[in-house]
Short mmCIF file of C-alpha atoms in Angstrom, two decimals:
data_model
loop_
_atom_site.label_atom_id
_atom_site.label_comp_id
_atom_site.label_asym_id
_atom_site.label_seq_id
_atom_site.Cartn_x
_atom_site.Cartn_y
_atom_site.Cartn_z
CA UNK A 93 -4.20 -15.17 -3.49
CA UNK A 94 -4.24 -12.04 -3.97
CA UNK A 95 -2.26 -10.35 -6.72
CA UNK A 96 -1.89 -6.29 -8.25
CA UNK A 97 -0.99 -5.73 -11.92
CA UNK A 98 0.11 -2.23 -12.38
CA UNK A 99 -0.96 -1.91 -16.52
CA UNK A 100 2.46 0.32 -17.88
CA UNK A 101 5.68 -0.18 -16.48
CA UNK A 102 6.21 3.26 -17.93
CA UNK A 103 4.42 6.44 -18.46
CA UNK A 104 5.62 9.25 -20.53
CA UNK A 105 3.66 12.91 -20.55
CA UNK A 106 3.83 16.38 -20.99
CA UNK A 107 3.60 18.44 -18.95
CA UNK A 108 0.57 19.50 -18.19
CA UNK A 109 -1.14 16.60 -19.81
CA UNK A 110 -3.46 14.57 -17.74
CA UNK A 111 -2.73 11.10 -16.62
CA UNK A 112 -3.74 7.92 -16.15
CA UNK A 113 -2.02 5.15 -14.36
CA UNK A 114 -4.00 1.45 -14.54
CA UNK A 115 -4.34 -1.24 -12.17
CA UNK A 116 -5.92 -4.61 -11.54
CA UNK A 117 -6.11 -6.85 -8.34
CA UNK A 118 -7.41 -10.12 -8.11
CA UNK A 119 -8.59 -11.34 -5.11
CA UNK A 120 -11.89 -13.54 -3.77
CA UNK A 121 -12.74 -11.51 -1.71
CA UNK A 122 -12.80 -7.23 -0.63
CA UNK A 123 -10.25 -5.98 -0.46
CA UNK A 124 -8.82 -2.25 0.39
CA UNK A 125 -6.72 -0.34 -2.18
CA UNK A 126 -4.21 1.96 -2.35
CA UNK A 127 -1.47 4.46 -4.59
CA UNK A 128 1.74 4.87 -2.93
CA UNK A 129 4.65 7.32 -4.85
CA UNK A 130 7.96 6.66 -4.16
CA UNK A 131 10.72 9.30 -4.88
CA UNK A 132 14.43 8.71 -5.89
CA UNK A 133 15.83 7.37 -2.51
CA UNK A 134 13.32 7.84 -0.66
CA UNK A 135 10.67 5.93 0.74
CA UNK A 136 6.58 5.11 -0.73
CA UNK A 137 4.25 7.72 0.46
CA UNK A 138 0.59 7.26 0.59
CA UNK A 139 -1.82 8.82 -2.56
CA UNK A 140 -4.86 8.06 -1.56
CA UNK A 141 -7.14 4.93 -0.06
CA UNK A 142 -10.03 3.09 -1.09
CA UNK A 143 -10.79 1.22 2.56
CA UNK A 144 -15.06 1.41 1.31
CA UNK A 145 -18.27 3.97 0.28
CA UNK A 146 -17.39 5.99 -2.35
CA UNK A 147 -15.91 4.65 -5.20
CA UNK A 148 -13.98 8.03 -6.44
CA UNK A 149 -11.28 9.11 -4.07
CA UNK A 150 -9.15 11.67 -4.07
CA UNK A 151 -5.59 12.01 -2.59
CA UNK A 152 -2.56 14.45 -2.36
CA UNK A 153 -1.60 16.63 -4.93
CA UNK A 154 -4.10 16.54 -6.96
CA UNK A 155 -4.62 12.59 -8.10
CA UNK A 156 -7.50 10.91 -7.51
CA UNK A 157 -8.43 6.78 -8.83
CA UNK A 158 -12.42 5.62 -8.89
CA UNK A 159 -12.48 1.83 -7.61
CA UNK A 160 -14.50 -0.57 -9.90
CA UNK A 161 -15.47 -3.84 -8.55
CA UNK A 162 -17.05 -5.26 -11.59
CA UNK A 163 -13.66 -4.36 -13.03
CA UNK A 164 -11.54 -5.52 -10.67
CA UNK A 165 -9.66 -2.02 -11.45
CA UNK A 166 -8.01 1.67 -8.95
CA UNK A 167 -7.36 3.33 -12.11
CA UNK A 168 -5.01 6.54 -10.93
CA UNK A 169 -5.29 9.41 -12.42
CA UNK A 170 -4.36 14.00 -12.25
CA UNK A 171 -5.72 16.24 -15.25
CA UNK A 172 -3.08 18.49 -14.73
CA UNK A 173 0.78 17.24 -14.26
CA UNK A 174 3.88 19.12 -13.20
CA UNK A 175 7.05 18.09 -13.75
CA UNK A 176 7.21 17.83 -9.44
CA UNK A 177 4.69 14.46 -10.01
CA UNK A 178 7.28 12.22 -12.10
CA UNK A 179 8.17 9.46 -9.86
CA UNK A 180 7.82 6.08 -10.06
CA UNK A 181 4.48 4.91 -8.42
CA UNK A 182 2.51 1.57 -6.79
CA UNK A 183 -0.56 0.58 -6.94
CA UNK A 184 -1.14 -2.28 -4.31
CA UNK A 185 -3.86 -4.56 -2.11
CA UNK A 186 -4.74 -5.13 1.89
CA UNK A 187 -7.33 -7.19 3.36
CA UNK A 188 -8.62 -10.62 2.77
CA UNK A 189 -9.67 -13.79 4.50
CA UNK A 190 -6.53 -14.08 6.20
CA UNK A 191 -6.52 -9.84 6.71
CA UNK A 192 -2.75 -8.79 8.66
CA UNK A 193 -2.64 -5.72 7.42
CA UNK A 194 -0.26 -6.43 4.65
CA UNK A 195 0.27 -4.85 1.61
CA UNK A 196 1.11 -7.03 -1.83
CA UNK A 197 1.90 -4.23 -4.34
CA UNK A 198 2.86 -4.59 -7.99
CA UNK A 199 5.46 -3.79 -9.82
CA UNK A 200 5.34 -0.39 -10.48
CA UNK A 201 5.35 2.07 -13.05
CA UNK A 202 7.33 5.41 -13.50
CA UNK A 203 5.68 8.40 -14.31
CA UNK A 204 7.94 10.73 -16.75
CA UNK A 205 6.65 14.64 -17.09
CA UNK A 206 8.34 16.41 -19.79
CA UNK A 207 8.53 20.01 -19.77
CA UNK B 275 6.26 14.28 14.74
CA UNK B 276 9.24 11.86 13.70
CA UNK B 277 8.87 9.70 10.59
CA UNK B 278 10.61 5.97 10.83
CA UNK B 279 13.70 5.88 10.54
CA UNK B 280 16.21 3.22 9.29
CA UNK B 281 19.60 2.90 9.15
CA UNK B 282 22.69 2.74 7.36
CA UNK B 283 21.19 3.60 4.35
CA UNK B 284 23.94 2.70 2.05
CA UNK B 285 25.89 -1.44 2.98
CA UNK B 286 27.66 -2.09 -0.17
CA UNK B 287 29.01 -5.86 1.44
CA UNK B 288 30.76 -9.24 -0.15
CA UNK B 289 28.78 -12.23 -1.14
CA UNK B 290 28.68 -14.86 1.90
CA UNK B 291 29.11 -11.94 4.61
CA UNK B 292 26.62 -10.19 6.92
CA UNK B 293 24.50 -7.18 7.32
CA UNK B 294 21.90 -6.09 9.01
CA UNK B 295 19.73 -3.40 9.25
CA UNK B 296 18.26 -0.91 12.24
CA UNK B 297 14.56 0.28 12.51
CA UNK B 298 13.03 2.92 14.22
CA UNK B 299 9.63 3.37 13.34
CA UNK B 300 7.56 5.99 14.65
CA UNK B 301 6.71 6.29 18.63
CA UNK B 302 3.20 4.41 19.49
CA UNK B 303 2.80 2.31 16.90
CA UNK B 304 2.24 -1.24 17.10
CA UNK B 305 2.75 -2.42 14.10
CA UNK B 306 6.30 -3.04 12.52
CA UNK B 307 7.17 -4.05 8.64
CA UNK B 308 10.34 -5.00 6.61
CA UNK B 309 9.40 -5.07 3.05
CA UNK B 310 12.10 -5.99 0.35
CA UNK B 311 12.44 -3.63 -2.37
CA UNK B 312 14.27 -5.38 -5.61
CA UNK B 313 15.14 -3.38 -8.74
CA UNK B 314 12.36 -2.91 -10.91
CA UNK B 315 9.65 -4.39 -8.03
CA UNK B 316 7.44 -3.73 -5.88
CA UNK B 317 8.35 -4.01 -2.10
CA UNK B 318 7.81 -7.67 -0.70
CA UNK B 319 6.86 -8.55 2.67
CA UNK B 320 10.05 -10.40 4.18
CA UNK B 321 8.40 -10.30 8.29
CA UNK B 322 5.31 -8.53 10.25
CA UNK B 323 5.62 -7.44 14.28
CA UNK B 324 2.96 -7.16 16.22
CA UNK B 325 4.78 -5.57 18.85
CA UNK B 326 7.38 -7.88 19.35
CA UNK B 327 5.36 -10.99 18.11
CA UNK B 328 5.79 -12.51 15.15
CA UNK B 329 2.27 -12.12 12.59
CA UNK B 330 3.87 -13.42 8.75
CA UNK B 331 6.52 -14.29 7.96
CA UNK B 332 6.23 -16.98 5.20
CA UNK B 333 8.34 -14.92 3.19
CA UNK B 334 11.10 -14.37 5.17
CA UNK B 335 14.66 -16.97 4.38
CA UNK B 336 14.66 -18.14 7.24
CA UNK B 337 18.71 -20.33 6.04
CA UNK B 338 19.85 -16.43 6.06
CA UNK B 339 17.88 -13.54 6.84
CA UNK B 340 16.38 -13.61 10.78
CA UNK B 341 14.21 -9.95 12.30
CA UNK B 342 13.99 -9.17 15.43
CA UNK B 343 12.22 -6.62 17.00
CA UNK B 344 12.79 -6.73 21.02
CA UNK B 345 11.07 -4.14 23.81
CA UNK B 346 8.10 -3.52 20.61
CA UNK B 347 10.14 -1.08 19.33
CA UNK B 348 13.17 -0.89 17.82
CA UNK B 349 13.57 -3.79 14.58
CA UNK B 350 17.04 -5.28 13.51
CA UNK B 351 17.30 -7.23 10.24
CA UNK B 352 20.42 -9.30 9.65
CA UNK B 353 20.81 -11.61 6.31
CA UNK B 354 23.77 -14.14 7.23
CA UNK B 355 25.52 -14.88 4.78
CA UNK B 356 24.88 -12.29 1.99
CA UNK B 357 23.79 -13.36 -1.56
CA UNK B 358 23.70 -11.61 -4.79
CA UNK B 359 20.46 -12.15 -5.74
CA UNK B 360 19.55 -9.82 -2.02
CA UNK B 361 20.96 -6.68 -3.85
CA UNK B 362 17.51 -4.41 -3.30
CA UNK B 363 16.31 -1.59 -0.64
CA UNK B 364 14.45 -2.67 2.14
CA UNK B 365 12.20 -0.81 3.34
CA UNK B 366 11.08 -0.06 6.91
CA UNK B 367 7.22 0.35 7.67
CA UNK B 368 4.82 1.02 10.20
CA UNK B 369 0.99 1.76 11.88
CA UNK B 370 -0.36 2.61 15.19
CA UNK B 371 -1.95 -0.71 14.58
CA UNK B 372 -1.63 -3.69 11.10
CA UNK B 373 -5.37 -2.30 9.90
CA UNK B 374 -3.94 1.76 9.49
CA UNK B 375 -2.16 3.79 6.99
CA UNK B 376 1.46 2.50 6.99
CA UNK B 377 4.33 4.17 7.23
CA UNK B 378 7.52 4.20 5.54
CA UNK B 379 11.85 5.47 5.87
CA UNK B 380 13.62 6.45 3.28
CA UNK B 381 15.36 2.82 3.39
CA UNK B 382 18.31 0.81 4.05
CA UNK B 383 20.60 0.53 -0.47
CA UNK B 384 22.51 -2.95 0.05
CA UNK B 385 25.06 -3.89 -3.17
CA UNK B 386 26.01 -7.09 -2.69
CA UNK B 387 29.19 -7.25 -4.88
#
């Protein structure tokens, strides 16, 4: 069975500092990986996705993530955060032997950007 | 392009009452998903439709939850009777097919007292 672990429940960071949100997944087969952002009282918005090819994936709002198959990780990074990046971030996986497209989400990481 | 629409946005009911949520996916999207997001957790898939057929409902508590997607467009999710632990945000998502990006609606926040 597939699973996703987000290693930090909260990440406080000062504005303009770099940030990394960590995500590890468990799967015995090839998977697709995603990062979503959720602003208060809103639905989820896709930041970026890894389907195949280059292991460094660039997304919207200056975010990027690196797929590491040997470490089964897909960490999200941004070199300089803004106050507006304060939100909940979810890592998700889909695929596997019974690929129906459903997403399995991690528990979420709250990014708190301080002025 | 209009996004995924959901209503109501908020609902407060007492336990043992019934409630229904409505979702209108993006036009032309064949796949529709209902997720349950309990406070402090990631969303969990309840049911997935491909057109008007069910693809996956393995985590739907079928003794109290039901869902339908008539005519392969709009969908409703019903809870009858509600329990305290059903308090959550119910998210609807749609995609062109099950292999494409999922677009999420704003969700319905349910509070069961």
